[in-house]
Amino acid sequence: MKFRPVRGTHDLLGIDIEKLNKVSYEISKIAEIYNYNKIETPIFESTDLFSKPLGEQSDVVKKEMYTFLDRNNDSLTLRPEYTTPMIRAAISNNLLNNLPCKVFGIGPMFRRERPQKGRYRQFNQINFENFGSDEDFADVELILIAKKIIDKLIPNNKYTLHINSLGESKTLQMYKEELKKYFNKFKKDLSLENQEKILTNPIRILDSKNKKDETIVSSAPLIINFLTKDALLKYENVKKYLTEFKINFKENFSLVRGLDYYCHTVFEFKTDSLGSQDTIIGGGRYDGLIGLLGGKNISGVGWAGGVERIMMLMKNEKKILDIIHLVILDEKYKSYALKAYKKLTDNELSVFWNYKLNLKKSLSKANENNASYAIIIGEDEYKKNKYTLKNLKKGNQKRLELNELINTLKNDKF
Ligand code: HAM
């Protein structure tokens, strides 16, 4: 029997690992600039942590969660998103005694969606959350962080920041009722998929990609007309800060997000280069969620980004260290060569020996590994107590004593 990765999952190796390391490294640096602390949570949690907070009628809860009973008949779920586990962790570890609490994380999430380009059943998310701040600037700070990360990792990518406000949860409830009435009027003209949503999740009809329903959807009532004075003021403030920070944005009144917990500001960074799975980062405010999960009644705002989607747009990353290949031409010189091996690793230089005693095979392996240098050890080198250093990119070479060799490589001067 031949095993293959399960549908919608994939192995990461080679260039993808370099990219993943770079994502992890750069987001940690940016998190430090804005003072967000890293946390890691378990990959599975109690199912209850997700079902109600994400919305019983959301696609994620209705059909995408990997839920199973363990041997004690406890219902567990592989985390489909990171916001609720992070809140759970903040409550479990008493982090909410000191507000605002700013955290970030990176790790695998699981959703049983239909796989396609940029959409997987196991994928990695980066996640930034700010718990306990009503301040409008908190929303903008998160957008600034998202933008900095995108600009750092995919500097030449064309993207648009979409924003909207969903107002207070009461407003959203009222708006959903209005949408139900509106879509019911056109029920028989809507696609079957959207007809079903009228009762269960009418706001998701707004961001439906179904071309057939475009005209009906485009004339639907707009949430902006339902916002309270306070909510409008908040929305105006967010836009004002974005303008002050010279962040371009597009108001998109059909932006509603896929999970139930949102209110007020919602946003998405969408790229032009990924086809239909074009959202690289999405998030917003979720003021009732922390209370719902048993924490204090405080607000929250955050976002998550799809690492695989970002990686698809990143240029290939070079390894951080230059690879130095050791080329040993005979068994006799092994101990002499391994003296250099020890000194290289002691000096944190990146060394590779393929255990072959053959010049041609060793150099071809060095080429395959995209090595920068080869250190060649044969009879002459051994007798003269020297090492031949060859620059594989330029082709030049010279003989050096061990200390000279190390200094040359450390200073990358050859
Ligand atoms: P989300 O929109 O469900 O939000 O996911 C955020 C991002 O994760 C998406 O924009 C996309 O880049 C990536 N993503 C989602 N599903 C997949 C998939 N199947 N394959 C590959 N990438 C995917 C959330 O998860 C919220 N928790 C975001 C948030 C944080 N809101 C507030 N705080």
mmCIF file of N, CA and C in Angstrom, residues 17-137:
data_model
loop_
_atom_site.group_PDB
_atom_site.id
_atom_site.type_symbol
_atom_site.label_atom_id
_atom_site.label_comp_id
_atom_site.label_asym_id
_atom_site.label_seq_id
_atom_site.Cartn_x
_atom_site.Cartn_y
_atom_site.Cartn_z
ATOM 1 N N ILE A 17 10.171 25.500 3.534
ATOM 2 C CA ILE A 17 10.612 25.598 4.928
ATOM 3 C C ILE A 17 11.391 26.901 5.135
ATOM 4 N N GLU A 18 12.225 27.255 4.146
ATOM 5 C CA GLU A 18 12.962 28.531 4.257
ATOM 6 C C GLU A 18 11.964 29.688 4.380
ATOM 7 N N LYS A 19 10.897 29.612 3.572
ATOM 8 C CA LYS A 19 9.890 30.685 3.606
ATOM 9 C C LYS A 19 9.168 30.708 4.946
ATOM 10 N N LEU A 20 8.791 29.523 5.425
ATOM 11 C CA LEU A 20 8.076 29.441 6.705
ATOM 12 C C LEU A 20 8.950 30.008 7.833
ATOM 13 N N ASN A 21 10.247 29.656 7.798
ATOM 14 C CA ASN A 21 11.167 30.193 8.822
ATOM 15 C C ASN A 21 11.227 31.711 8.741
ATOM 16 N N LYS A 22 11.250 32.206 7.520
ATOM 17 C CA LYS A 22 11.328 33.665 7.335
ATOM 18 C C LYS A 22 10.052 34.335 7.886
ATOM 19 N N VAL A 23 8.880 33.732 7.596
ATOM 20 C CA VAL A 23 7.616 34.302 8.096
ATOM 21 C C VAL A 23 7.678 34.362 9.619
ATOM 22 N N SER A 24 8.084 33.248 10.223
ATOM 23 C CA SER A 24 8.112 33.158 11.670
ATOM 24 C C SER A 24 9.090 34.188 12.257
ATOM 25 N N TYR A 25 10.244 34.310 11.634
ATOM 26 C CA TYR A 25 11.281 35.237 12.105
ATOM 27 C C TYR A 25 10.800 36.697 11.992
ATOM 28 N N GLU A 26 10.251 37.042 10.836
ATOM 29 C CA GLU A 26 9.866 38.445 10.610
ATOM 30 C C GLU A 26 8.672 38.841 11.484
ATOM 31 N N ILE A 27 7.699 37.925 11.661
ATOM 32 C CA ILE A 27 6.547 38.334 12.480
ATOM 33 C C ILE A 27 6.968 38.484 13.943
ATOM 34 N N SER A 28 7.933 37.668 14.388
ATOM 35 C CA SER A 28 8.390 37.804 15.784
ATOM 36 C C SER A 28 9.067 39.152 15.982
ATOM 37 N N LYS A 29 9.829 39.576 14.957
ATOM 38 C CA LYS A 29 10.515 40.872 15.052
ATOM 39 C C LYS A 29 9.496 42.013 15.097
ATOM 40 N N ILE A 30 8.500 41.928 14.225
ATOM 41 C CA ILE A 30 7.483 42.991 14.166
ATOM 42 C C ILE A 30 6.639 42.973 15.446
ATOM 43 N N ALA A 31 6.370 41.780 15.976
ATOM 44 C CA ALA A 31 5.614 41.670 17.232
ATOM 45 C C ALA A 31 6.379 42.369 18.361
ATOM 46 N N GLU A 32 7.698 42.257 18.321
ATOM 47 C CA GLU A 32 8.502 42.884 19.373
ATOM 48 C C GLU A 32 8.422 44.413 19.262
ATOM 49 N N ILE A 33 8.409 44.911 18.030
ATOM 50 C CA ILE A 33 8.316 46.364 17.833
ATOM 51 C C ILE A 33 7.017 46.899 18.448
ATOM 52 N N TYR A 34 5.915 46.154 18.241
ATOM 53 C CA TYR A 34 4.610 46.627 18.730
ATOM 54 C C TYR A 34 4.239 46.033 20.094
ATOM 55 N N ASN A 35 5.160 45.268 20.681
ATOM 56 C CA ASN A 35 4.954 44.679 22.009
ATOM 57 C C ASN A 35 3.785 43.718 22.118
ATOM 58 N N TYR A 36 3.755 42.742 21.236
ATOM 59 C CA TYR A 36 2.812 41.629 21.327
ATOM 60 C C TYR A 36 3.617 40.407 21.780
ATOM 61 N N ASN A 37 3.101 39.678 22.754
ATOM 62 C CA ASN A 37 3.849 38.534 23.296
ATOM 63 C C ASN A 37 3.379 37.227 22.681
ATOM 64 N N LYS A 38 4.343 36.361 22.389
ATOM 65 C CA LYS A 38 3.992 35.103 21.723
ATOM 66 C C LYS A 38 3.354 34.110 22.690
ATOM 67 N N ILE A 39 2.284 33.453 22.239
ATOM 68 C CA ILE A 39 1.793 32.306 22.991
ATOM 69 C C ILE A 39 1.540 31.152 22.027
ATOM 70 N N GLU A 40 1.612 29.946 22.576
ATOM 71 C CA GLU A 40 1.281 28.754 21.787
ATOM 72 C C GLU A 40 0.222 27.994 22.552
ATOM 73 N N THR A 41 -0.780 27.515 21.851
ATOM 74 C CA THR A 41 -1.837 26.769 22.536
ATOM 75 C C THR A 41 -1.917 25.370 21.914
ATOM 76 N N PRO A 42 -2.566 24.414 22.618
ATOM 77 C CA PRO A 42 -2.678 23.056 22.066
ATOM 78 C C PRO A 42 -3.426 23.058 20.732
ATOM 79 N N ILE A 43 -3.174 22.043 19.941
ATOM 80 C CA ILE A 43 -3.811 21.954 18.621
ATOM 81 C C ILE A 43 -5.273 21.523 18.757
ATOM 82 N N PHE A 44 -5.623 20.812 19.827
ATOM 83 C CA PHE A 44 -7.056 20.510 20.002
ATOM 84 C C PHE A 44 -7.574 21.096 21.307
ATOM 85 N N GLU A 45 -8.874 21.398 21.271
ATOM 86 C CA GLU A 45 -9.542 22.013 22.423
ATOM 87 C C GLU A 45 -10.913 21.349 22.556
ATOM 88 N N SER A 46 -11.640 21.680 23.624
ATOM 89 C CA SER A 46 -13.026 21.205 23.743
ATOM 90 C C SER A 46 -13.846 21.778 22.598
ATOM 91 N N THR A 47 -14.716 20.962 22.038
ATOM 92 C CA THR A 47 -15.532 21.413 20.902
ATOM 93 C C THR A 47 -16.344 22.658 21.253
ATOM 94 N N ASP A 48 -16.825 22.727 22.509
ATOM 95 C CA ASP A 48 -17.659 23.868 22.930
ATOM 96 C C ASP A 48 -16.951 25.207 22.764
ATOM 97 N N LEU A 49 -15.620 25.187 22.815
ATOM 98 C CA LEU A 49 -14.881 26.448 22.673
ATOM 99 C C LEU A 49 -15.165 27.086 21.309
ATOM 100 N N PHE A 50 -15.505 26.238 20.329
ATOM 101 C CA PHE A 50 -15.696 26.773 18.975
ATOM 102 C C PHE A 50 -17.160 26.877 18.565
ATOM 103 N N SER A 51 -17.984 25.857 18.912
ATOM 104 C CA SER A 51 -19.292 25.781 18.242
ATOM 105 C C SER A 51 -20.154 27.022 18.437
ATOM 106 N N LYS A 52 -20.335 27.455 19.685
ATOM 107 C CA LYS A 52 -21.206 28.612 19.879
ATOM 108 C C LYS A 52 -20.505 29.913 19.450
ATOM 109 N N PRO A 53 -19.275 30.151 19.942
ATOM 110 C CA PRO A 53 -18.633 31.437 19.624
ATOM 111 C C PRO A 53 -18.431 31.696 18.129
ATOM 112 N N LEU A 54 -18.125 30.676 17.344
ATOM 113 C CA LEU A 54 -17.907 30.933 15.911
ATOM 114 C C LEU A 54 -19.237 31.019 15.171
ATOM 115 N N GLY A 55 -20.311 30.494 15.804
ATOM 116 C CA GLY A 55 -21.638 30.585 15.182
ATOM 117 C C GLY A 55 -22.089 29.227 14.685
ATOM 118 N N GLU A 56 -23.200 28.714 15.275
ATOM 119 C CA GLU A 56 -23.698 27.391 14.865
ATOM 120 C C GLU A 56 -23.990 27.345 13.361
ATOM 121 N N GLN A 57 -24.299 28.520 12.793
ATOM 122 C CA GLN A 57 -24.670 28.560 11.376
ATOM 123 C C GLN A 57 -23.497 28.924 10.464
ATOM 124 N N SER A 58 -22.324 29.145 11.044
ATOM 125 C CA SER A 58 -21.174 29.478 10.195
ATOM 126 C C SER A 58 -20.728 28.217 9.457
ATOM 127 N N ASP A 59 -20.118 28.401 8.274
ATOM 128 C CA ASP A 59 -19.646 27.248 7.504
ATOM 129 C C ASP A 59 -18.666 26.423 8.323
ATOM 130 N N VAL A 60 -17.793 27.132 9.063
ATOM 131 C CA VAL A 60 -16.754 26.421 9.820
ATOM 132 C C VAL A 60 -17.391 25.421 10.776
ATOM 133 N N VAL A 61 -18.388 25.880 11.567
ATOM 134 C CA VAL A 61 -18.989 24.989 12.569
ATOM 135 C C VAL A 61 -19.917 23.968 11.899
ATOM 136 N N LYS A 62 -20.667 24.414 10.890
ATOM 137 C CA LYS A 62 -21.657 23.522 10.282
ATOM 138 C C LYS A 62 -21.016 22.345 9.555
ATOM 139 N N LYS A 63 -19.901 22.626 8.830
ATOM 140 C CA LYS A 63 -19.402 21.510 8.018
ATOM 141 C C LYS A 63 -17.887 21.355 7.948
ATOM 142 N N GLU A 64 -17.127 22.187 8.666
ATOM 143 C CA GLU A 64 -15.691 22.109 8.410
ATOM 144 C C GLU A 64 -14.840 21.641 9.582
ATOM 145 N N MET A 65 -15.411 21.516 10.784
ATOM 146 C CA MET A 65 -14.555 21.203 11.926
ATOM 147 C C MET A 65 -14.189 19.717 11.969
ATOM 148 N N TYR A 66 -12.959 19.445 12.372
ATOM 149 C CA TYR A 66 -12.535 18.068 12.624
ATOM 150 C C TYR A 66 -12.818 17.779 14.091
ATOM 151 N N THR A 67 -13.979 17.150 14.330
ATOM 152 C CA THR A 67 -14.424 16.901 15.700
ATOM 153 C C THR A 67 -14.445 15.404 15.945
ATOM 154 N N PHE A 68 -13.978 14.988 17.119
ATOM 155 C CA PHE A 68 -13.975 13.554 17.426
ATOM 156 C C PHE A 68 -14.166 13.335 18.924
ATOM 157 N N LEU A 69 -14.643 12.140 19.256
ATOM 158 C CA LEU A 69 -14.773 11.774 20.670
ATOM 159 C C LEU A 69 -13.503 11.049 21.073
ATOM 160 N N ASP A 70 -12.916 11.414 22.204
ATOM 161 C CA ASP A 70 -11.750 10.644 22.643
ATOM 162 C C ASP A 70 -12.247 9.476 23.494
ATOM 163 N N ARG A 71 -11.309 8.757 24.097
ATOM 164 C CA ARG A 71 -11.720 7.516 24.773
ATOM 165 C C ARG A 71 -12.592 7.742 25.993
ATOM 166 N N ASN A 72 -12.628 8.968 26.501
ATOM 167 C CA ASN A 72 -13.541 9.279 27.611
ATOM 168 C C ASN A 72 -14.863 9.836 27.134
ATOM 169 N N ASN A 73 -15.060 9.788 25.809
ATOM 170 C CA ASN A 73 -16.250 10.377 25.213
ATOM 171 C C ASN A 73 -16.301 11.890 25.340
ATOM 172 N N ASP A 74 -15.144 12.516 25.525
ATOM 173 C CA ASP A 74 -15.102 13.986 25.496
ATOM 174 C C ASP A 74 -15.061 14.415 24.037
ATOM 175 N N SER A 75 -15.838 15.441 23.703
ATOM 176 C CA SER A 75 -15.825 15.920 22.324
ATOM 177 C C SER A 75 -14.705 16.942 22.145
ATOM 178 N N LEU A 76 -13.759 16.621 21.266
ATOM 179 C CA LEU A 76 -12.607 17.498 21.022
ATOM 180 C C LEU A 76 -12.605 17.937 19.566
ATOM 181 N N THR A 77 -11.980 19.087 19.296
ATOM 182 C CA THR A 77 -11.935 19.601 17.931
ATOM 183 C C THR A 77 -10.544 20.137 17.627
ATOM 184 N N LEU A 78 -10.016 19.768 16.454
ATOM 185 C CA LEU A 78 -8.742 20.350 16.010
ATOM 186 C C LEU A 78 -9.020 21.820 15.725
ATOM 187 N N ARG A 79 -8.225 22.701 16.256
ATOM 188 C CA ARG A 79 -8.587 24.124 16.188
ATOM 189 C C ARG A 79 -8.760 24.598 14.734
ATOM 190 N N PRO A 80 -9.937 25.181 14.426
ATOM 191 C CA PRO A 80 -10.148 25.698 13.075
ATOM 192 C C PRO A 80 -9.693 27.149 12.956
ATOM 193 N N GLU A 81 -9.410 27.781 14.096
ATOM 194 C CA GLU A 81 -8.963 29.177 14.109
ATOM 195 C C GLU A 81 -8.298 29.438 15.456
ATOM 196 N N TYR A 82 -7.651 30.607 15.582
ATOM 197 C CA TYR A 82 -6.787 30.811 16.744
ATOM 198 C C TYR A 82 -7.344 31.799 17.766
ATOM 199 N N THR A 83 -8.355 32.604 17.384
ATOM 200 C CA THR A 83 -8.815 33.655 18.304
ATOM 201 C C THR A 83 -9.384 33.056 19.594
ATOM 202 N N THR A 84 -10.306 32.088 19.438
ATOM 203 C CA THR A 84 -10.926 31.509 20.645
ATOM 204 C C THR A 84 -9.899 30.755 21.512
ATOM 205 N N PRO A 85 -9.004 29.932 20.943
ATOM 206 C CA PRO A 85 -7.984 29.308 21.805
ATOM 207 C C PRO A 85 -7.094 30.336 22.510
ATOM 208 N N MET A 86 -6.809 31.445 21.827
ATOM 209 C CA MET A 86 -5.956 32.456 22.474
ATOM 210 C C MET A 86 -6.685 33.114 23.647
ATOM 211 N N ILE A 87 -7.984 33.350 23.461
ATOM 212 C CA ILE A 87 -8.762 33.924 24.568
ATOM 213 C C ILE A 87 -8.816 32.910 25.714
ATOM 214 N N ARG A 88 -9.060 31.651 25.368
ATOM 215 C CA ARG A 88 -9.107 30.601 26.398
ATOM 216 C C ARG A 88 -7.784 30.577 27.166
ATOM 217 N N ALA A 89 -6.665 30.679 26.424
ATOM 218 C CA ALA A 89 -5.339 30.646 27.072
ATOM 219 C C ALA A 89 -5.132 31.882 27.953
ATOM 220 N N ALA A 90 -5.618 33.033 27.487
ATOM 221 C CA ALA A 90 -5.459 34.267 28.277
ATOM 222 C C ALA A 90 -6.251 34.145 29.581
ATOM 223 N N ILE A 91 -7.437 33.527 29.497
ATOM 224 C CA ILE A 91 -8.240 33.345 30.717
ATOM 225 C C ILE A 91 -7.559 32.300 31.620
ATOM 226 N N SER A 92 -7.163 31.163 31.039
ATOM 227 C CA SER A 92 -6.564 30.080 31.846
ATOM 228 C C SER A 92 -5.303 30.550 32.566
ATOM 229 N N ASN A 93 -4.567 31.472 31.960
ATOM 230 C CA ASN A 93 -3.276 31.899 32.533
ATOM 231 C C ASN A 93 -3.337 33.287 33.180
ATOM 232 N N ASN A 94 -4.548 33.733 33.478
ATOM 233 C CA ASN A 94 -4.767 35.032 34.150
ATOM 234 C C ASN A 94 -4.103 36.215 33.454
ATOM 235 N N LEU A 95 -4.049 36.173 32.131
ATOM 236 C CA LEU A 95 -3.410 37.283 31.426
ATOM 237 C C LEU A 95 -4.317 38.510 31.373
ATOM 238 N N LEU A 96 -5.620 38.307 31.672
ATOM 239 C CA LEU A 96 -6.544 39.429 31.515
ATOM 240 C C LEU A 96 -6.592 40.323 32.757
ATOM 241 N N ASN A 97 -5.688 40.046 33.714
ATOM 242 C CA ASN A 97 -5.611 40.946 34.876
ATOM 243 C C ASN A 97 -4.818 42.200 34.550
ATOM 244 N N ASN A 98 -4.113 42.155 33.440
ATOM 245 C CA ASN A 98 -3.249 43.265 33.089
ATOM 246 C C ASN A 98 -3.557 43.683 31.648
ATOM 247 N N LEU A 99 -4.423 44.696 31.514
ATOM 248 C CA LEU A 99 -4.934 45.035 30.171
ATOM 249 C C LEU A 99 -4.309 46.328 29.640
ATOM 250 N N PRO A 100 -4.204 46.526 28.356
ATOM 251 C CA PRO A 100 -4.572 45.563 27.322
ATOM 252 C C PRO A 100 -3.568 44.412 27.264
ATOM 253 N N CYS A 101 -4.083 43.264 26.842
ATOM 254 C CA CYS A 101 -3.241 42.074 26.730
ATOM 255 C C CYS A 101 -3.034 41.826 25.238
ATOM 256 N N LYS A 102 -1.766 41.892 24.815
ATOM 257 C CA LYS A 102 -1.493 41.787 23.377
ATOM 258 C C LYS A 102 -0.696 40.512 23.098
ATOM 259 N N VAL A 103 -1.258 39.649 22.284
ATOM 260 C CA VAL A 103 -0.600 38.364 22.033
ATOM 261 C C VAL A 103 -0.562 38.053 20.541
ATOM 262 N N PHE A 104 0.390 37.187 20.175
ATOM 263 C CA PHE A 104 0.416 36.719 18.787
ATOM 264 C C PHE A 104 0.855 35.265 18.769
ATOM 265 N N GLY A 105 0.620 34.611 17.631
ATOM 266 C CA GLY A 105 1.016 33.205 17.519
ATOM 267 C C GLY A 105 1.038 32.780 16.066
ATOM 268 N N ILE A 106 1.651 31.632 15.847
ATOM 269 C CA ILE A 106 1.679 31.057 14.492
ATOM 270 C C ILE A 106 1.537 29.550 14.649
ATOM 271 N N GLY A 107 0.761 28.928 13.788
ATOM 272 C CA GLY A 107 0.630 27.475 13.913
ATOM 273 C C GLY A 107 -0.445 26.924 13.011
ATOM 274 N N PRO A 108 -0.565 25.585 12.997
ATOM 275 C CA PRO A 108 -1.518 24.935 12.092
ATOM 276 C C PRO A 108 -2.980 25.007 12.561
ATOM 277 N N MET A 109 -3.874 25.190 11.602
ATOM 278 C CA MET A 109 -5.327 25.189 11.825
ATOM 279 C C MET A 109 -5.906 24.117 10.888
ATOM 280 N N PHE A 110 -7.147 23.713 11.163
ATOM 281 C CA PHE A 110 -7.736 22.589 10.422
ATOM 282 C C PHE A 110 -9.184 22.912 10.050
ATOM 283 N N ARG A 111 -9.475 22.864 8.758
ATOM 284 C CA ARG A 111 -10.869 23.059 8.308
ATOM 285 C C ARG A 111 -11.117 22.115 7.145
ATOM 286 N N ARG A 112 -12.237 21.404 7.192
ATOM 287 C CA ARG A 112 -12.506 20.467 6.100
ATOM 288 C C ARG A 112 -13.243 21.196 4.980
ATOM 289 N N GLU A 113 -12.483 22.039 4.276
ATOM 290 C CA GLU A 113 -13.052 22.780 3.146
ATOM 291 C C GLU A 113 -12.721 22.023 1.867
ATOM 292 N N ARG A 114 -13.330 22.469 0.752
ATOM 293 C CA ARG A 114 -12.991 21.852 -0.530
ATOM 294 C C ARG A 114 -11.624 22.384 -0.954
ATOM 295 N N PRO A 115 -10.615 21.501 -1.089
ATOM 296 C CA PRO A 115 -9.270 22.000 -1.376
ATOM 297 C C PRO A 115 -9.181 22.652 -2.746
ATOM 298 N N GLN A 116 -8.444 23.715 -2.839
ATOM 299 C CA GLN A 116 -8.124 24.360 -4.112
ATOM 300 C C GLN A 116 -6.900 25.242 -3.885
ATOM 301 N N LYS A 117 -6.437 25.922 -4.929
ATOM 302 C CA LYS A 117 -5.246 26.770 -4.780
ATOM 303 C C LYS A 117 -5.442 27.752 -3.615
ATOM 304 N N GLY A 118 -4.551 27.720 -2.638
ATOM 305 C CA GLY A 118 -4.642 28.642 -1.510
ATOM 306 C C GLY A 118 -5.638 28.213 -0.439
ATOM 307 N N ARG A 119 -6.253 27.028 -0.618
ATOM 308 C CA ARG A 119 -7.199 26.563 0.407
ATOM 309 C C ARG A 119 -6.910 25.104 0.745
ATOM 310 N N TYR A 120 -6.585 24.867 2.013
ATOM 311 C CA TYR A 120 -6.173 23.532 2.435
ATOM 312 C C TYR A 120 -6.982 23.102 3.644
ATOM 313 N N ARG A 121 -6.857 21.811 3.984
ATOM 314 C CA ARG A 121 -7.563 21.315 5.169
ATOM 315 C C ARG A 121 -6.678 21.446 6.414
ATOM 316 N N GLN A 122 -5.362 21.430 6.225
ATOM 317 C CA GLN A 122 -4.457 21.862 7.295
ATOM 318 C C GLN A 122 -3.638 23.004 6.720
ATOM 319 N N PHE A 123 -3.658 24.134 7.408
ATOM 320 C CA PHE A 123 -2.922 25.298 6.923
ATOM 321 C C PHE A 123 -2.392 26.053 8.138
ATOM 322 N N ASN A 124 -1.435 26.929 7.906
ATOM 323 C CA ASN A 124 -0.866 27.693 9.027
ATOM 324 C C ASN A 124 -1.447 29.104 9.043
ATOM 325 N N GLN A 125 -1.681 29.587 10.252
ATOM 326 C CA GLN A 125 -2.141 30.980 10.395
ATOM 327 C C GLN A 125 -1.172 31.747 11.284
ATOM 328 N N ILE A 126 -0.981 33.040 10.966
ATOM 329 C CA ILE A 126 -0.396 33.939 11.954
ATOM 330 C C ILE A 126 -1.556 34.724 12.539
ATOM 331 N N ASN A 127 -1.451 35.033 13.806
ATOM 332 C CA ASN A 127 -2.593 35.616 14.490
ATOM 333 C C ASN A 127 -2.137 36.691 15.473
ATOM 334 N N PHE A 128 -2.735 37.848 15.401
ATOM 335 C CA PHE A 128 -2.437 38.919 16.365
ATOM 336 C C PHE A 128 -3.736 39.324 17.053
ATOM 337 N N GLU A 129 -3.728 39.405 18.384
ATOM 338 C CA GLU A 129 -4.946 39.761 19.112
ATOM 339 C C GLU A 129 -4.634 40.787 20.195
ATOM 340 N N ASN A 130 -5.595 41.701 20.402
ATOM 341 C CA ASN A 130 -5.483 42.690 21.476
ATOM 342 C C ASN A 130 -6.747 42.582 22.323
ATOM 343 N N PHE A 131 -6.597 42.102 23.567
ATOM 344 C CA PHE A 131 -7.758 41.925 24.442
ATOM 345 C C PHE A 131 -7.867 43.105 25.395
ATOM 346 N N GLY A 132 -9.092 43.646 25.532
ATOM 347 C CA GLY A 132 -9.343 44.636 26.580
ATOM 348 C C GLY A 132 -9.082 46.068 26.180
ATOM 349 N N SER A 133 -9.251 46.412 24.918
ATOM 350 C CA SER A 133 -9.099 47.812 24.550
ATOM 351 C C SER A 133 -10.270 48.281 23.685
ATOM 352 N N ASP A 134 -10.975 49.334 24.174
ATOM 353 C CA ASP A 134 -12.065 49.923 23.386
ATOM 354 C C ASP A 134 -11.543 51.005 22.454
ATOM 355 N N GLU A 135 -10.307 51.379 22.669
ATOM 356 C CA GLU A 135 -9.691 52.478 21.928
ATOM 357 C C GLU A 135 -9.748 52.201 20.409
ATOM 358 N N ASP A 136 -10.210 53.198 19.652
ATOM 359 C CA ASP A 136 -10.309 53.017 18.193
ATOM 360 C C ASP A 136 -8.944 52.789 17.559
ATOM 361 N N PHE A 137 -7.917 53.383 18.187
ATOM 362 C CA PHE A 137 -6.581 53.220 17.601
ATOM 363 C C PHE A 137 -6.116 51.761 17.667
#
